Amino acid sequence: MLSSDFANLASEAKRMLDFGADWLHMDIMDGHFVPNLTIGAPVIESLRKHSEAYLDCHLMVTNPIDYVEPLCKAGASGFTFHVEVSKENWQELIQRIKSKGMRPGVALKPGTPIEEVYPLVDSENPVEMVLVMTVEPGFGGQKFMPEMMDKVRVLRKKYPSLDIEVDGGLGPSTIDMAASAGANCIVAGSSVFGAPEPAAVISLMRKSVLENQEKC
């Protein structure tokens, strides 16, 4: 939704859902962990009043634990935090997210080794999704980094049933690389919002993911 018209967020959300989107991906940035500043809990709460969609919240923030309570009250569905800022309290963070009825996920920046998320997936109280950033977090419209697909392949081999999300530069020209590597949750912004026929782009990307899942 970072690529949407924020002045018309409710109608933009409905438009994407009507076009076939399964989730609405909400980028929450604090201006500290990343230089950009976007939305927060008040916007999530406002959108929730207009939509029953799964709100997939990606927190690019320095202190994610401070956002658990506000986002729960706002109506967030998924809460994905960054491993780079959660090394000291990830177990408590996951527990709090789950206790508030949200689905925990962990994200990692391009420069972070994939091994850093293993303990969070292997834990007795694990995250339920790993988000592999295929661009540097903070801004939309960046170019896809194909080398990040090695992380996806390693994850898929190690965790066959894990939800693996990819975010950044995904569109018709890059979806096959992500899907064939094993990604099953696709975040797309400008490639959908900027397309003449967004529904066709969403359909094409879904088809690629489903076809590659069948091959596995």
Tab-separated table of C-alpha atoms in Angstrom:
chain	number	residue	atom	x	y	z
A	1	MET	CA	0.000	0.000	0.000
A	2	LEU	CA	3.054	2.287	0.124
A	3	SER	CA	2.470	2.912	-3.588
A	4	SER	CA	-1.188	3.824	-3.133
A	5	ASP	CA	-2.816	7.237	-2.938
A	6	PHE	CA	-2.785	7.763	0.837
A	7	ALA	CA	-5.487	10.439	0.549
A	8	ASN	CA	-7.840	7.683	-0.635
A	9	LEU	CA	-6.505	4.723	1.311
A	10	ALA	CA	-9.839	2.989	1.924
A	11	SER	CA	-10.878	3.093	-1.731
A	12	GLU	CA	-7.372	2.085	-2.834
A	13	ALA	CA	-7.508	-0.907	-0.489
A	14	LYS	CA	-10.904	-1.959	-1.824
A	15	ARG	CA	-9.677	-1.536	-5.387
A	16	MET	CA	-6.723	-3.872	-4.794
A	17	LEU	CA	-8.881	-6.467	-3.073
A	18	ASP	CA	-11.368	-6.300	-5.931
A	19	PHE	CA	-8.457	-6.840	-8.316
A	20	GLY	CA	-7.588	-10.056	-6.491
A	21	ALA	CA	-5.096	-9.170	-3.747
A	22	ASP	CA	-5.194	-11.554	-0.770
A	23	TRP	CA	-3.524	-9.275	1.786
A	24	LEU	CA	-2.858	-5.556	2.195
A	25	HIS	CA	0.821	-4.987	2.978
A	26	MET	CA	1.273	-2.015	5.309
A	27	ASP	CA	4.768	-0.493	5.559
A	28	ILE	CA	5.302	1.098	8.959
A	29	MET	CA	8.504	3.154	9.140
A	30	ASP	CA	9.742	5.263	12.033
A	31	GLY	CA	12.262	7.555	10.326
A	32	HIS	CA	14.981	5.973	12.491
A	33	PHE	CA	15.516	2.330	11.486
A	34	VAL	CA	14.950	3.575	7.947
A	35	PRO	CA	15.117	7.225	6.835
A	36	ASN	CA	11.552	7.364	5.562
A	37	LEU	CA	8.501	8.023	7.756
A	38	THR	CA	5.176	6.494	6.791
A	39	ILE	CA	2.073	5.328	8.604
A	40	GLY	CA	1.379	4.178	12.137
A	41	ALA	CA	-1.359	2.655	14.256
A	42	PRO	CA	-3.889	5.506	13.721
A	43	VAL	CA	-3.872	4.896	9.961
A	44	ILE	CA	-4.201	1.130	10.444
A	45	GLU	CA	-7.140	1.762	12.778
A	46	SER	CA	-8.792	4.057	10.236
A	47	LEU	CA	-8.362	1.534	7.426
A	48	ARG	CA	-9.663	-1.318	9.578
A	49	LYS	CA	-13.000	0.499	9.864
A	50	HIS	CA	-13.371	0.181	6.097
A	51	SER	CA	-11.934	-3.272	5.453
A	52	GLU	CA	-11.927	-6.786	6.879
A	53	ALA	CA	-8.813	-7.670	4.866
A	54	TYR	CA	-5.706	-9.264	6.311
A	55	LEU	CA	-3.473	-6.305	7.197
A	56	ASP	CA	0.094	-7.536	6.795
A	57	CYS	CA	2.106	-5.014	8.810
A	58	HIS	CA	5.839	-4.772	8.120
A	59	LEU	CA	7.539	-2.805	10.876
A	60	MET	CA	10.715	-1.041	9.805
A	61	VAL	CA	11.185	0.437	13.270
A	62	THR	CA	13.897	0.449	15.924
A	63	ASN	CA	11.699	-0.634	18.856
A	64	PRO	CA	9.040	-3.016	17.515
A	65	ILE	CA	7.931	-4.122	20.963
A	66	ASP	CA	6.528	-0.622	21.547
A	67	TYR	CA	4.149	-1.136	18.617
A	68	VAL	CA	2.553	-4.420	19.693
A	69	GLU	CA	-0.205	-2.970	21.853
A	70	PRO	CA	-1.088	-0.024	19.561
A	71	LEU	CA	-1.224	-2.205	16.447
A	72	CYS	CA	-3.317	-4.825	18.191
A	73	LYS	CA	-5.838	-2.178	19.183
A	74	ALA	CA	-5.721	-0.765	15.645
A	75	GLY	CA	-6.668	-4.111	14.125
A	76	ALA	CA	-3.434	-5.361	12.563
A	77	SER	CA	-3.459	-8.979	11.404
A	78	GLY	CA	0.220	-9.752	10.907
A	79	PHE	CA	3.170	-8.184	12.740
A	80	THR	CA	6.516	-8.610	10.999
A	81	PHE	CA	9.534	-7.133	12.789
A	82	HIS	CA	13.170	-6.900	11.717
A	83	VAL	CA	15.699	-9.345	13.136
A	84	GLU	CA	18.382	-6.632	13.112
A	85	VAL	CA	16.689	-4.745	15.971
A	86	SER	CA	15.288	-7.694	17.923
A	87	LYS	CA	18.279	-9.778	18.922
A	88	GLU	CA	17.873	-9.041	22.626
A	89	ASN	CA	14.146	-9.607	23.067
A	90	TRP	CA	12.763	-11.601	20.146
A	91	GLN	CA	11.294	-14.343	22.346
A	92	GLU	CA	9.332	-11.832	24.410
A	93	LEU	CA	8.336	-9.980	21.246
A	94	ILE	CA	6.952	-13.109	19.549
A	95	GLN	CA	5.058	-14.039	22.706
A	96	ARG	CA	3.478	-10.596	22.965
A	97	ILE	CA	2.495	-10.560	19.289
A	98	LYS	CA	0.784	-13.943	19.589
A	99	SER	CA	-0.895	-13.042	22.874
A	100	LYS	CA	-2.534	-10.104	21.096
A	101	GLY	CA	-3.920	-12.346	18.361
A	102	MET	CA	-1.546	-11.215	15.627
A	103	ARG	CA	0.614	-13.444	13.430
A	104	PRO	CA	4.365	-12.963	14.017
A	105	GLY	CA	6.865	-12.713	11.192
A	106	VAL	CA	10.511	-11.743	10.999
A	107	ALA	CA	12.162	-9.711	8.228
A	108	LEU	CA	15.791	-9.319	7.269
A	109	LYS	CA	17.610	-6.704	5.227
A	110	PRO	CA	19.664	-7.674	2.153
A	111	GLY	CA	22.936	-7.507	4.079
A	112	THR	CA	21.779	-9.751	6.932
A	113	PRO	CA	22.767	-13.444	6.740
A	114	ILE	CA	19.808	-15.801	6.503
A	115	GLU	CA	21.168	-17.831	9.417
A	116	GLU	CA	20.134	-15.052	11.803
A	117	VAL	CA	16.456	-15.961	11.480
A	118	TYR	CA	16.894	-19.701	12.096
A	119	PRO	CA	16.562	-19.484	15.896
A	120	LEU	CA	13.270	-17.607	15.502
A	121	VAL	CA	11.841	-20.290	13.219
A	122	ASP	CA	13.230	-23.208	15.244
A	123	SER	CA	12.008	-21.828	18.576
A	124	GLU	CA	9.335	-23.602	20.613
A	125	ASN	CA	7.345	-20.397	20.096
A	126	PRO	CA	8.306	-19.608	16.491
A	127	VAL	CA	7.593	-16.872	14.000
A	128	GLU	CA	5.169	-18.004	11.317
A	129	MET	CA	6.655	-16.167	8.345
A	130	VAL	CA	10.043	-14.932	7.159
A	131	LEU	CA	10.199	-11.821	4.978
A	132	VAL	CA	13.252	-11.665	2.721
A	133	MET	CA	13.857	-8.088	1.611
A	134	THR	CA	14.883	-7.970	-2.041
A	135	VAL	CA	15.704	-4.244	-1.795
A	136	GLU	CA	16.991	-2.037	0.999
A	137	PRO	CA	13.993	-1.228	3.212
A	138	GLY	CA	12.678	2.289	3.412
A	139	PHE	CA	11.442	3.319	-0.017
A	140	GLY	CA	9.256	1.871	-2.760
A	141	GLY	CA	10.140	1.501	-6.433
A	142	GLN	CA	13.632	0.056	-5.982
A	143	LYS	CA	15.284	-2.482	-8.270
A	144	PHE	CA	14.960	-6.174	-7.405
A	145	MET	CA	18.132	-7.904	-6.127
A	146	PRO	CA	18.139	-11.384	-7.715
A	147	GLU	CA	20.982	-12.546	-5.477
A	148	MET	CA	18.568	-12.473	-2.531
A	149	MET	CA	16.828	-15.512	-4.016
A	150	ASP	CA	19.636	-17.666	-2.614
A	151	LYS	CA	18.227	-16.877	0.839
A	152	VAL	CA	14.768	-17.921	-0.277
A	153	ARG	CA	16.061	-21.211	-1.710
A	154	VAL	CA	17.948	-22.027	1.490
A	155	LEU	CA	14.905	-21.227	3.616
A	156	ARG	CA	12.555	-23.279	1.467
A	157	LYS	CA	14.837	-26.297	1.593
A	158	LYS	CA	15.248	-26.045	5.363
A	159	TYR	CA	11.587	-25.234	6.101
A	160	PRO	CA	9.335	-26.809	3.420
A	161	SER	CA	6.057	-25.556	4.932
A	162	LEU	CA	7.157	-22.069	6.073
A	163	ASP	CA	5.497	-18.961	4.671
A	164	ILE	CA	8.292	-17.094	2.871
A	165	GLU	CA	7.511	-13.545	1.816
A	166	VAL	CA	9.555	-11.425	-0.574
A	167	ASP	CA	9.316	-7.654	-0.793
A	168	GLY	CA	10.925	-5.222	-3.197
A	169	GLY	CA	10.973	-4.867	-6.951
A	170	LEU	CA	8.477	-7.683	-7.536
A	171	GLY	CA	6.527	-7.579	-10.782
A	172	PRO	CA	5.959	-9.485	-14.032
A	173	SER	CA	9.666	-9.500	-14.931
A	174	THR	CA	10.887	-10.805	-11.545
A	175	ILE	CA	8.058	-12.942	-10.169
A	176	ASP	CA	9.309	-16.192	-11.734
A	177	MET	CA	12.681	-15.826	-10.019
A	178	ALA	CA	11.000	-15.386	-6.632
A	179	ALA	CA	8.401	-18.098	-7.129
A	180	SER	CA	10.863	-20.680	-8.442
A	181	ALA	CA	13.131	-20.008	-5.448
A	182	GLY	CA	10.267	-20.922	-3.127
A	183	ALA	CA	8.573	-17.653	-2.145
A	184	ASN	CA	4.830	-18.043	-1.602
A	185	CYS	CA	3.872	-14.582	-0.267
A	186	ILE	CA	4.531	-11.805	-2.764
A	187	VAL	CA	4.590	-8.095	-1.926
A	188	ALA	CA	4.155	-5.842	-4.944
A	189	GLY	CA	3.683	-2.086	-4.919
A	190	SER	CA	4.512	0.093	-7.893
A	191	SER	CA	4.315	-2.823	-10.348
A	192	VAL	CA	0.637	-3.225	-9.446
A	193	PHE	CA	-0.443	0.330	-8.671
A	194	GLY	CA	1.361	1.669	-11.722
A	195	ALA	CA	0.020	-0.946	-14.114
A	196	PRO	CA	-2.696	-0.180	-16.702
A	197	GLU	CA	-4.411	-3.392	-15.582
A	198	PRO	CA	-3.489	-4.172	-11.956
A	199	ALA	CA	-5.757	-7.235	-11.858
A	200	ALA	CA	-3.789	-8.807	-14.704
A	201	VAL	CA	-0.497	-8.258	-12.861
A	202	ILE	CA	-1.864	-9.782	-9.652
A	203	SER	CA	-3.242	-12.757	-11.603
A	204	LEU	CA	0.059	-13.311	-13.405
A	205	MET	CA	2.044	-13.292	-10.161
A	206	ARG	CA	-0.383	-15.639	-8.410
A	207	LYS	CA	-0.208	-18.050	-11.364
A	208	SER	CA	3.605	-18.110	-11.162
A	209	VAL	CA	3.559	-18.890	-7.440
A	210	LEU	CA	0.956	-21.637	-7.762
A	211	GLU	CA	2.683	-23.275	-10.713
A	212	ASN	CA	6.005	-23.323	-8.905
A	213	GLN	CA	4.429	-24.732	-5.742
A	214	GLU	CA	3.095	-27.621	-7.786
A	215	LYS	CA	6.604	-28.406	-9.004
A	216	CYS	CA	7.922	-28.755	-5.473
